[in-house]
Coordinates of C-alpha atoms in Angstrom, one line a residue:
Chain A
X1 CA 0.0 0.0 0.0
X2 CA 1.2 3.7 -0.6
X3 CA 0.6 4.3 2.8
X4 CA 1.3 2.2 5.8
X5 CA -2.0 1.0 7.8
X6 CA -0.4 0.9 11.0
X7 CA 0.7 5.0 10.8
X8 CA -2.7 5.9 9.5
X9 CA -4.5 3.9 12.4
X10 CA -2.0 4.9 15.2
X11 CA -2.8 8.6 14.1
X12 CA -6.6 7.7 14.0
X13 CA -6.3 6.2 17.2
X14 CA -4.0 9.3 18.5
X15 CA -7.4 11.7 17.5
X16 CA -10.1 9.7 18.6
X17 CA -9.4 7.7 21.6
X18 CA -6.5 9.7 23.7
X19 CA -7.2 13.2 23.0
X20 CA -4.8 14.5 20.9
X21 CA -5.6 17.8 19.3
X22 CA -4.2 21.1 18.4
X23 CA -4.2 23.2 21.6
X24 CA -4.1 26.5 19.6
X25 CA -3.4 28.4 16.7
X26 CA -2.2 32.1 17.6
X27 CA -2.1 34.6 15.1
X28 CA 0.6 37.4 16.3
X29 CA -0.6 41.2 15.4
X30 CA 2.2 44.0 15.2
X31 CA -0.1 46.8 16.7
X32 CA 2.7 49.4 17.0
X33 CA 1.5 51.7 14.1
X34 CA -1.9 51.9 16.3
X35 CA 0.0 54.6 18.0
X36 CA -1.6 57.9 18.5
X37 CA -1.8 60.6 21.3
X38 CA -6.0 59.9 21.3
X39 CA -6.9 57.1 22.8
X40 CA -10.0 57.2 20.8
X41 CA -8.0 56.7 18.1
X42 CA -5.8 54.0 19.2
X43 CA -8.4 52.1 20.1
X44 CA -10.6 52.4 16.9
X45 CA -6.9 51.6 14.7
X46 CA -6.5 48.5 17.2
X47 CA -10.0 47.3 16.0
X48 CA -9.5 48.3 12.4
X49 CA -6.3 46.1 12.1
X50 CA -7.8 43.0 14.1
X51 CA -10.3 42.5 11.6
X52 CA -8.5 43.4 8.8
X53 CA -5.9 40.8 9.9
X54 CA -7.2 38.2 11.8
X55 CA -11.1 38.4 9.8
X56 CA -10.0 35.2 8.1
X57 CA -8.5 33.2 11.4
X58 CA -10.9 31.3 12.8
X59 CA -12.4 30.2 9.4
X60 CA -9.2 29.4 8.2
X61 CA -8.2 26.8 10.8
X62 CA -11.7 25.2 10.5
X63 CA -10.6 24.1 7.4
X64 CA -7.4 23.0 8.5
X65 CA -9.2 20.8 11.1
X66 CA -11.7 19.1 8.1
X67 CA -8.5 19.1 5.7
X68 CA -6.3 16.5 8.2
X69 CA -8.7 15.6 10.4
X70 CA -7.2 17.1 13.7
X71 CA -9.3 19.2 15.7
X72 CA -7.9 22.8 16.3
X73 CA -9.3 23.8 20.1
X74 CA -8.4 27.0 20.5
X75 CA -7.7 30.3 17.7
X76 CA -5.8 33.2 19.4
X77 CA -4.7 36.5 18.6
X78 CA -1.6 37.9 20.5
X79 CA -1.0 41.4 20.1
X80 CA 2.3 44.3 20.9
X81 CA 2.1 44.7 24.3
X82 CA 0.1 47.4 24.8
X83 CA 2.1 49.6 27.2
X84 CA 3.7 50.1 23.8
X85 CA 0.8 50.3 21.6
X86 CA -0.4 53.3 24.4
X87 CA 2.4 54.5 24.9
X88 CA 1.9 58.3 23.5
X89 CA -1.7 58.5 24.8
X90 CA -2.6 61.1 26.9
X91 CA -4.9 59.0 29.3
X92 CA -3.4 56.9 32.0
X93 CA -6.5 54.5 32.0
X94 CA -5.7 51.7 29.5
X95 CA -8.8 49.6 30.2
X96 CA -11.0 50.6 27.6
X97 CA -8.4 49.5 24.9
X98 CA -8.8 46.1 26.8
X99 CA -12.3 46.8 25.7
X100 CA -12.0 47.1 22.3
X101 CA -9.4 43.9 21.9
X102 CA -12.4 41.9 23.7
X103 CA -14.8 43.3 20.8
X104 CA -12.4 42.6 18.1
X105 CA -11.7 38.9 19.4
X106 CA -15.5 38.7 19.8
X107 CA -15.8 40.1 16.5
X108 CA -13.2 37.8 14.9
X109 CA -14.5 34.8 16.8
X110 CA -11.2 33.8 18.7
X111 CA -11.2 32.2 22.0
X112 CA -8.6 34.8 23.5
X113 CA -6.3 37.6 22.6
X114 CA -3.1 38.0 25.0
X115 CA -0.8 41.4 25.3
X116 CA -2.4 43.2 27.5
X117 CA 1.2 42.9 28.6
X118 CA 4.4 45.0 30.4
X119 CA 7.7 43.8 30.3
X120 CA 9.3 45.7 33.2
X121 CA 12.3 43.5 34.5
X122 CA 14.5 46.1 35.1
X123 CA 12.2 49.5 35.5
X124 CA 9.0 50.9 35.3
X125 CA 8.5 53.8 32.7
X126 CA 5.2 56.1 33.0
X127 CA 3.2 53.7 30.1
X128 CA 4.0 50.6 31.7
X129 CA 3.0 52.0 35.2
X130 CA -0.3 53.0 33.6
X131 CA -0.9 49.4 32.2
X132 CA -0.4 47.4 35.3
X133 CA -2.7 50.0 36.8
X134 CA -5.2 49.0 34.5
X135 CA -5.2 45.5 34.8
X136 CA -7.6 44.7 37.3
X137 CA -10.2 46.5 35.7
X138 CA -9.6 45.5 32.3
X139 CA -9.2 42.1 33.5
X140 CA -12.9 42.7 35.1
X141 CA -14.5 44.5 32.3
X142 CA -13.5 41.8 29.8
X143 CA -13.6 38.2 28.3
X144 CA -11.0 37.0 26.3
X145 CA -8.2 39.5 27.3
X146 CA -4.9 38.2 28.8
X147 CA -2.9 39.9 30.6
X148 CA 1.2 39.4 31.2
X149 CA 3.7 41.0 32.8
X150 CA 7.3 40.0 33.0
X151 CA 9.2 41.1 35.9
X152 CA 12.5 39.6 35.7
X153 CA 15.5 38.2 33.6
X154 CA 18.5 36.2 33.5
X155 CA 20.0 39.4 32.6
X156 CA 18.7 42.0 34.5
X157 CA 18.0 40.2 37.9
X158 CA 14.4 40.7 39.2
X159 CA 12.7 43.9 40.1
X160 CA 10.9 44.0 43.3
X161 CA 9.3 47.0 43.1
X162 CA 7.1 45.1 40.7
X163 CA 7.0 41.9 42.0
X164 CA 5.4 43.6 45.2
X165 CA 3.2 45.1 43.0
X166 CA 2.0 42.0 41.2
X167 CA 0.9 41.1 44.1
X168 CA -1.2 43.8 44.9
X169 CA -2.5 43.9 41.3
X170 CA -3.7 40.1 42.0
X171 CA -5.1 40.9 44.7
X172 CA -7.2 43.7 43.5
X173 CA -8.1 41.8 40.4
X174 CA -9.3 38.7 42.8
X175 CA -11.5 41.2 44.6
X176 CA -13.1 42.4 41.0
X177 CA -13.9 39.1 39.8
X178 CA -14.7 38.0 43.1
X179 CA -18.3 36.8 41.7
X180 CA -16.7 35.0 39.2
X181 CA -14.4 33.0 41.7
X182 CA -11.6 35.5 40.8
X183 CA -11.5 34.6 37.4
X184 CA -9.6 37.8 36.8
X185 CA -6.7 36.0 38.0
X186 CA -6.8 33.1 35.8
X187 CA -6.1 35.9 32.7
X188 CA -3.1 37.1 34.4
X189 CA 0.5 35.8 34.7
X190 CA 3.6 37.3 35.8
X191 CA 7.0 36.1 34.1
X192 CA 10.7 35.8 34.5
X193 CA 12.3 35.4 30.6
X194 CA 9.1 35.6 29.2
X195 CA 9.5 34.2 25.6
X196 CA 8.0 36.8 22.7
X197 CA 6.7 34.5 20.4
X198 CA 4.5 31.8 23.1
X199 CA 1.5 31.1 21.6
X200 CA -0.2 30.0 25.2
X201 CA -2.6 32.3 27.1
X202 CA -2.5 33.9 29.2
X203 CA 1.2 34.9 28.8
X204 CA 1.0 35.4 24.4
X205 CA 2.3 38.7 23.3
X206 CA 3.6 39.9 20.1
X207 CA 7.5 40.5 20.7
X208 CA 8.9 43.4 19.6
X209 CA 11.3 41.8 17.3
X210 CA 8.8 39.8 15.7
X211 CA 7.5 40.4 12.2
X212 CA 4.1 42.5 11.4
X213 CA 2.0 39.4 11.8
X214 CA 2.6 35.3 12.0
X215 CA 1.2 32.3 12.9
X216 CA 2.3 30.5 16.1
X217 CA 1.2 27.0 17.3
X218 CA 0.8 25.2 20.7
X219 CA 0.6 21.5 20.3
X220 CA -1.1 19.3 23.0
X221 CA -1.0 15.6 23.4
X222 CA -0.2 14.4 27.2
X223 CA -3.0 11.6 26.5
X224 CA -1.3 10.4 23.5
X225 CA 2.2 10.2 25.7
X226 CA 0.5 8.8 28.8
X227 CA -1.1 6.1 26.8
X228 CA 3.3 5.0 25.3
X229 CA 4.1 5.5 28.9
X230 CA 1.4 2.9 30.0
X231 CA 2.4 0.5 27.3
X232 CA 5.8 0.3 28.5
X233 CA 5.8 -0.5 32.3
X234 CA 8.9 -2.3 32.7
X235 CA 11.1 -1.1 30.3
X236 CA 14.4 0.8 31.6
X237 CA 14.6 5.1 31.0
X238 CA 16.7 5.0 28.0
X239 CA 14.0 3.1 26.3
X240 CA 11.1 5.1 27.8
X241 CA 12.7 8.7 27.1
X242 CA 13.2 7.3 23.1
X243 CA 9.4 6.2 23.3
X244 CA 8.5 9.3 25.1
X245 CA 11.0 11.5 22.1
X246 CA 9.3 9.4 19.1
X247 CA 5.8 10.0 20.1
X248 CA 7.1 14.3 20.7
X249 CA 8.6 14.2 16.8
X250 CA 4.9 12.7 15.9
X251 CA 2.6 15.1 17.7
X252 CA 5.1 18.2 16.5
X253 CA 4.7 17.3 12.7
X254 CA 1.0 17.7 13.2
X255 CA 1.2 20.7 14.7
X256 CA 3.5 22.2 12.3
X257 CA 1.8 20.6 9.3
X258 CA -1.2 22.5 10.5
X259 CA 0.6 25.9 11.2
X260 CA 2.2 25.5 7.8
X261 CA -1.3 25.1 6.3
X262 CA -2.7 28.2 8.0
X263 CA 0.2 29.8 7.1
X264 CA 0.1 29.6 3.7
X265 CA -3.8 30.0 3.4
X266 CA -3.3 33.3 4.8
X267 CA -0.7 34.1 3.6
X268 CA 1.3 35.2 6.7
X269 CA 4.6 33.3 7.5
X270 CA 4.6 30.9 9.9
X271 CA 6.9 31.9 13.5
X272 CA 7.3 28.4 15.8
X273 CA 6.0 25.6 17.4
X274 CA 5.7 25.3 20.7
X275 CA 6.3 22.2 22.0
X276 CA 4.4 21.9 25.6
X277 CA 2.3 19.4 26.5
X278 CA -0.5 21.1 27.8
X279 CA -3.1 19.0 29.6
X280 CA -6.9 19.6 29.6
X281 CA -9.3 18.6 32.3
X282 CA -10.2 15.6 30.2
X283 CA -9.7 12.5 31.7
X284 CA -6.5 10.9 30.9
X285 CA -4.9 14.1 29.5
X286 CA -2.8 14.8 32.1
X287 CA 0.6 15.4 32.6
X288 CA 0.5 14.2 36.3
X289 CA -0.9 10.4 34.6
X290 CA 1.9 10.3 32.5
X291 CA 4.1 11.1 35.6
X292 CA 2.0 8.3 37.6
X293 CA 2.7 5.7 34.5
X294 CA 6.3 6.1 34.8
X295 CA 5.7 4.2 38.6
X296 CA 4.7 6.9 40.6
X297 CA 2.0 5.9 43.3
X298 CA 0.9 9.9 43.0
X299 CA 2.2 13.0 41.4
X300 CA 3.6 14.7 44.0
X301 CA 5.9 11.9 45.6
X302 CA 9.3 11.6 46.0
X303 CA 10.8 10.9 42.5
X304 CA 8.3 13.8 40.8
X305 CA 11.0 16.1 39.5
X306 CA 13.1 13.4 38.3
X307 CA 9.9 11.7 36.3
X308 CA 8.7 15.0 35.1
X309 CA 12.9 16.3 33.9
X310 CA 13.0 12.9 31.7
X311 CA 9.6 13.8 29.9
X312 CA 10.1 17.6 29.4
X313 CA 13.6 16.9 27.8
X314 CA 12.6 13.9 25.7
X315 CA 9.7 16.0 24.5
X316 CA 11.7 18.5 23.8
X317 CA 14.0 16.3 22.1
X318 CA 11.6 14.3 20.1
X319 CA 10.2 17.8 18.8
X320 CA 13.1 20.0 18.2
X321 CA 13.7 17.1 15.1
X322 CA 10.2 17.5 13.9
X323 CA 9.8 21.2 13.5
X324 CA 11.8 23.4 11.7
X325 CA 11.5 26.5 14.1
X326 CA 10.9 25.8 17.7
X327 CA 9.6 28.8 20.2
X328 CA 7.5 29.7 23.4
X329 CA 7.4 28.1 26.0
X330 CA 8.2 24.5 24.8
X331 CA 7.9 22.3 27.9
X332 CA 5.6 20.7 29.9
X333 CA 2.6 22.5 31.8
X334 CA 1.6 21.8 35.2
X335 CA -1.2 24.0 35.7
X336 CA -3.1 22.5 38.5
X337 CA -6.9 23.5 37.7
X338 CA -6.4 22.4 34.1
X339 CA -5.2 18.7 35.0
X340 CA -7.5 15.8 36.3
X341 CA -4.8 14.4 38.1
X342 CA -2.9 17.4 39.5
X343 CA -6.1 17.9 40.9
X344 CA -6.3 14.8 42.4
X345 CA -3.0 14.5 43.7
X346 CA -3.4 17.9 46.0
X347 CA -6.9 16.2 47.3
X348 CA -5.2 13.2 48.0
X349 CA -2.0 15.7 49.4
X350 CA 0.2 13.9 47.5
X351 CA 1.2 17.1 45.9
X352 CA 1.7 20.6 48.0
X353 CA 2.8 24.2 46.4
X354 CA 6.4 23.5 47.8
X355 CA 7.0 20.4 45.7
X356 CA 5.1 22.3 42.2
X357 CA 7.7 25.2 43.0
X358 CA 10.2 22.4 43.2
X359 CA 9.0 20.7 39.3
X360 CA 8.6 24.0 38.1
X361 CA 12.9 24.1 38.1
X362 CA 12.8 21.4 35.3
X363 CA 10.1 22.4 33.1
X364 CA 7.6 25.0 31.8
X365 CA 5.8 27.5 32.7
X366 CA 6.1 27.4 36.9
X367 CA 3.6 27.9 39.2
X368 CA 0.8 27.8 37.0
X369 CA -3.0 28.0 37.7
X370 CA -2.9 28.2 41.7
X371 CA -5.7 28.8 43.9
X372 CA -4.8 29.8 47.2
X373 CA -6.9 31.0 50.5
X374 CA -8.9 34.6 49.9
X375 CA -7.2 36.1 52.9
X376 CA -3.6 35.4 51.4
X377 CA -1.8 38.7 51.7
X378 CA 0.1 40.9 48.5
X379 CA 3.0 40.6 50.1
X380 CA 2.8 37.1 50.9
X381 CA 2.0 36.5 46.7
X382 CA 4.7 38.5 45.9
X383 CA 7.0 36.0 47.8
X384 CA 5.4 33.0 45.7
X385 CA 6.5 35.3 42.5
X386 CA 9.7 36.2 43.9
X387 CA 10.8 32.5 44.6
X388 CA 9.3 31.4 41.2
X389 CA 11.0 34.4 39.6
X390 CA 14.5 33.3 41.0
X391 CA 14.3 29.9 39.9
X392 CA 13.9 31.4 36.7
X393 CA 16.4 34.0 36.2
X394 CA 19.9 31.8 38.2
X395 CA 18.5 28.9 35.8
X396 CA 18.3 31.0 32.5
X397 CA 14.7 29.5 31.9
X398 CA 11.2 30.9 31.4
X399 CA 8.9 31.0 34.8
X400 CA 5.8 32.2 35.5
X401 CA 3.1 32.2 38.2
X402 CA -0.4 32.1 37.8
X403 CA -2.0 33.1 41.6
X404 CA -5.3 32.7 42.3
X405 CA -6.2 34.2 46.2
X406 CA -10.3 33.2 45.6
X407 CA -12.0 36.0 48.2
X408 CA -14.1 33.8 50.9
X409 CA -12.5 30.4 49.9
X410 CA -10.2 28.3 52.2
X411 CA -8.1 25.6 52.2
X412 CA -10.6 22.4 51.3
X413 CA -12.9 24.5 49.3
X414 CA -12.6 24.3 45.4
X415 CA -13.1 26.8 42.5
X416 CA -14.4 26.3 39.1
X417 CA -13.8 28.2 36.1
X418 CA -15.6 25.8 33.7
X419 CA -14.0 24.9 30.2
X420 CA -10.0 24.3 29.4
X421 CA -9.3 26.4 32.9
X422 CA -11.2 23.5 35.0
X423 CA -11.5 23.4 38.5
X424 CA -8.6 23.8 41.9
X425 CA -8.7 22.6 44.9
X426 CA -7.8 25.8 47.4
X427 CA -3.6 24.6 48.2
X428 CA -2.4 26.0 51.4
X429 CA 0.7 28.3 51.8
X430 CA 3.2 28.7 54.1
X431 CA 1.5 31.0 57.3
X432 CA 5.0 32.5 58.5
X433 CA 5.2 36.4 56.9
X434 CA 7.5 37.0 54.2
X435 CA 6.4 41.2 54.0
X436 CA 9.7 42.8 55.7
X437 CA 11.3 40.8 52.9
X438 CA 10.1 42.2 49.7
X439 CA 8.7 45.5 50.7
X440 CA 12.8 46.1 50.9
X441 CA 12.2 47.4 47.4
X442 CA 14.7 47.5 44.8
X443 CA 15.8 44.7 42.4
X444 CA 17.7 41.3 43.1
X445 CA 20.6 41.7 40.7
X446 CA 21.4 39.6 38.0
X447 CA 22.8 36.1 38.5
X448 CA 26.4 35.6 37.8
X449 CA 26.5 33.2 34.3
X450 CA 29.7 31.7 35.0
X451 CA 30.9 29.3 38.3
X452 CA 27.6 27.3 37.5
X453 CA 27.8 24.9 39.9
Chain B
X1 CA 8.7 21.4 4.8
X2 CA 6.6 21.5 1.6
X3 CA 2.6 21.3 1.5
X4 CA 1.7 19.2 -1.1
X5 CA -0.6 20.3 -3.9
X6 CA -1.6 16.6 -4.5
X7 CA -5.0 16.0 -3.7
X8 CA -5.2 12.5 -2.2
X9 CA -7.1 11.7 1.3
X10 CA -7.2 9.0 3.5
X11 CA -10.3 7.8 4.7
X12 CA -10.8 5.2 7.5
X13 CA -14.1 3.5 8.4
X14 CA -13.8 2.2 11.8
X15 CA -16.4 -0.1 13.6
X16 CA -18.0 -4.0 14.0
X17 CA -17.5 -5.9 10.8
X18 CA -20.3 -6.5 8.8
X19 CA -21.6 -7.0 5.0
X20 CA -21.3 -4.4 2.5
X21 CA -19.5 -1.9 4.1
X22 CA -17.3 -1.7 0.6
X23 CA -19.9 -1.3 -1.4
X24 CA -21.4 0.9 0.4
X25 CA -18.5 2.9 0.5
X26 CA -17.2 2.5 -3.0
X27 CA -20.1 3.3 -3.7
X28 CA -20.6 7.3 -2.8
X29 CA -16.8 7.6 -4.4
X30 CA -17.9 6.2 -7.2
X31 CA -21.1 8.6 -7.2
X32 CA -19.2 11.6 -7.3
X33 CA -16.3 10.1 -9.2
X34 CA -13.2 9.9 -6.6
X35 CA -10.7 7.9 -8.0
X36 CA -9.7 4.8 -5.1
X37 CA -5.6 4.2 -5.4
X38 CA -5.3 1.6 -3.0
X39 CA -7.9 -0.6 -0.5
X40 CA -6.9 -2.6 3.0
X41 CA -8.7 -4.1 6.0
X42 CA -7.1 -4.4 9.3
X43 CA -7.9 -4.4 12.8
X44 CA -7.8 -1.1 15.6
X45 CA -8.1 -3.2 19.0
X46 CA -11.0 -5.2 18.6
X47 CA -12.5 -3.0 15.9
X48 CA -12.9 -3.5 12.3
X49 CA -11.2 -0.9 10.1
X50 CA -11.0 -0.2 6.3
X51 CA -8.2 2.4 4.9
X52 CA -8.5 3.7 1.4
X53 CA -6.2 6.2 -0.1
X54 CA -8.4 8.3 -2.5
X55 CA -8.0 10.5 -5.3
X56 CA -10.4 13.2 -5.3
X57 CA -8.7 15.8 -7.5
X58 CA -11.5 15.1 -10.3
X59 CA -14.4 14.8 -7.8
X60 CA -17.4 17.1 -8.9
X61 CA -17.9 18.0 -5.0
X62 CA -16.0 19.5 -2.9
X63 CA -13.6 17.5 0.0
X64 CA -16.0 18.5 3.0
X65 CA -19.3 17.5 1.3
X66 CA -17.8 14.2 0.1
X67 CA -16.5 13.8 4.0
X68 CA -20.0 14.5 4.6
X69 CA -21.2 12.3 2.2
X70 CA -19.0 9.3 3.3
X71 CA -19.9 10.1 6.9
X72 CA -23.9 10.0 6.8
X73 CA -23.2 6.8 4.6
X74 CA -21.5 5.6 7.1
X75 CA -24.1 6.4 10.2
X76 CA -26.7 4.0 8.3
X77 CA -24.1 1.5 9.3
X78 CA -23.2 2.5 12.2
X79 CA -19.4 2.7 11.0
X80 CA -17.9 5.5 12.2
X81 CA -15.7 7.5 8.6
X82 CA -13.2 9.8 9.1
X83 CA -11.2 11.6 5.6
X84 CA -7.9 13.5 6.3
X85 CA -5.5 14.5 3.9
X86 CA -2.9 12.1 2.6
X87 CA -0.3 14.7 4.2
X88 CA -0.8 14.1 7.5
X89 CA 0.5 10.9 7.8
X90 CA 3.0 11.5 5.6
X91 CA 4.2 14.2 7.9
X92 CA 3.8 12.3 10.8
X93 CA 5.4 9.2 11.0
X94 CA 8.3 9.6 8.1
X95 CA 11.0 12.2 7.7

């Protein structure tokens, strides 16, 4: 036969029975000729070139998904981060651009539209203080807006001032969307090395040395890797990390099959593939199963970080082959709320926030989807940032943390968000005060890149 | 990596084993003259499943409505039909 039965039926099988999909396709929208001191204006050019760009997305990837068969769950737009984009308005409140990106993704049909962003790692300037500022309210007043700020790099250390900041701006956002069990906070992530070109809400933005518009794409597939990784209980780690590293090439091609076909239908060049395995609440498409396969009682044990280091490189591996330009965040996600068994493995307190800080060391993003108690204090979030930030910046990787502090919930309650952000169990924090520490102000300077030991 | 401009699909009818599920299927492609390059049976699990690699670059409708097509044909057998583009598995599995 011109075509092997086995490949078409273990790619059939792949779709059908263990979940594999598309996680997203993100088209990435230069908005820096929006520019203009009215922010009248800015916001109607911001509309203006959403449509005119991204009019044709969603359609587009439908008919990648009849053409080869692969559903496409999510179609994004990331935009110039918009402390940019406003950067020469007059007005300091940058919420009602957040406005008009929710009416244009509306409009467009995506599922979200990240760059609601700051990258302020080493100092605030006026713009940037206007957009965090703005966050909680736009964050409340919207939909499908992201929001990202990154507050630290390998280079320029980690800047405290912000980080404290972030925390209050969590905070304030939690109480906004306190109806909503803080949803707010589910939009909103705060970064050490944040990549430019991640295709993954809520941290997408449109770099600034990235072209006037591509196409970016987020596989998935931690069903389809659980299900090798159950196949193959006895085997020895060199022959699971080359299953593990086959089964990454396989899922990439997809991925950048699709992106290549999107690409070329509308005729904007294609950026990377990101190569994370993101989980979804499904059953079975969990990164904390795989984990479990490899012949861990829970996630969460000792012998987590090791388990989880093995997958995220062979993954890595296994993709880097398959795709001709690699990008984002490419590694594996833990994001509690959006992983049937991270959930179960804090219920069963097999798995606490210090070991997740611990796994977030070997892989992407970091802490990642979090609920913690209402009462949890700024200061005390900014510490969780801080520590996640530092992991990121000595170890020259990307890190993020996505904080939750649910008003009225404690530990033992649970929040739901409904759809790929699922439902977390509340996780208790540390109760000893960290606030002398990083009201200090100031920045951690930057790590020293040689004597790495 | 180059998209190819071929138009050949795949399609796969999974499900129990029964009488004229060829026919059936041959059928429609005949109807709306897709060109079949190559036929084969095999098993998925305990399911019965038939690949076909399928010209359709001279097929009067267009590749969704024949999906369509091969799909409601196969619901009155309760065989479940799924049509993908020869380049995904090409892409896939070889480099």
């Amino acid at each position: 036969m011109l075509i092997n039965p086995d490949e078409i039926l273990e790619t059939i099988k792949m779709i059908e029975m263990e979940n594999f999909d598309i996680r997203t396709v993100t088209m990435g929208i230069n908005l820096k000729d929006c520019a203009h001191p009215d922010i009248e204006v800015v916001r109607e050019n911001i509309y203006n070139k959403i449509i005119e760009y991204a009019g044709q997305l969603v359609e587009t990837a439908q008919k990648m998904e009849v053409k080869y068969g692969v559903p496409i769950v999510n179609k994004r737009i990331s935009v110039t981060p918009i402390s940019i984009v406003a950067a020469a308005c007059e007005e300091s409140d940058y919420s009602s651009i957040a406005e008009t990106l929710d009416q244009a993704a509306k409009k467009v049909g995506v599922d979200f539209i990240g760059g609601f962003s700051a990258l302020v790692h080493k100092g605030h300037t006026k713009e940037e203080r206007n957009l965090i500022n703005s966050i909680p309210k736009a964050l409340n007043k919207t939909d499908r807006v992201c929001s990202s700020v990154n507050v630290a790099t390998t280079k320029a250390g980690i800047n405290m001032d912000a980080v404290l900041e972030m925390g209050q701006i969590i905070k304030k956002t939690a109480e906004l969307t306190a109806d909503e069990g803080a949803i707010g906070c589910a939009k909103l992530v705060v970064f050490a090395n944040v990549p430019e070109d991640n295709p993954f809400m809520a941290g997408a933005f449109h770099g600034i040395g990235e072209a006037e518009a591509t196409i970016n794409v987020g596989i998935s597939g931690p069903g389809v890797i659980k299900n090798i990784v159950e196949d193959i209980p006895e085997v020895n780690f060199d022959e699971l990390a080359d299953r593990i590293k086959r089964t990454a090439f396989k899922i990439t091609r997809m991925g950048e099959l699709v992106g290549r076909g999107v690409s070329k239908e509308l005729a904007i060049p294609f950026g990377i593939v990101d190569l994370s395995l993101a989980p979804t609440p499904a059953v079975g498409d969990s990164i904390a199963n795989i984990l479990e396969n490899m012949g861990l009682e829970k996630c969460g044990t000792h012998g987590t970080t090791a388990a989880l280091a093995l997958l995220n490189d062979a993954v890595k591996k296994g993709g880097a082959m398959a795709s001709a330009h690699v990008g984002g965040l490419s590694g594996a996600f833990i994001p509690v709320s959006e992983d049937q068994g991270m959930i179960e493995a804090v219920e069963s307190g097999a798995l606490d926030l210090n070991k997740l800080e611990a796994m977030t060391s070997v892989c992407s993003v970091g802490l990642d989807m979090i609920a913690i108690p209402g009462a949890t204090s700024a200061e005390t979030i900014a510490a969780i940032i801080a520590d996640e930030m530092a992991i990121g910046t000595i170890n020259q990787k990307t890190t993020a943390a996505r904080i939750i502090p649910v008003p009225g919930k404690e530990v033992g309650d649970e929040v739901e968000f409904g759809g790929l952000l699922g439902r977390a169990p509340i996780m208790d924090i540390n109760h000893f005060s960290s606030a002398k520490f990083v009201k200090r102000g100031g920045r951690i300077p930057a790590p020293l890149q040689a004597l790495n030991n | 990596m180059e998209l190819e401009d071929k138009n050949r699909i795949v399609i796969t009818v999974l499900g129990e084993d029964k009488v004229g599920i060829v026919a059936k299927m041959t059928g429609v492609l005949a109807k709306y003259e897709a060109n079949i390059l190559d036929i084969s049976q095999t098993l998925l699990q305990d399911l019965f499943a038939m690949i076909m690699l399928v010209d359709i670059s001279k097929t009067k409708i267009s590749f969704e409505e024949l999906k369509e097509e091969l799909q409601s044909a196969g619901q009155e057998l309760q065989m479940k039909v799924m049509a993908q583009h020869e380049d995904v598995f090409r892409y896939m599995h070889r480099i």
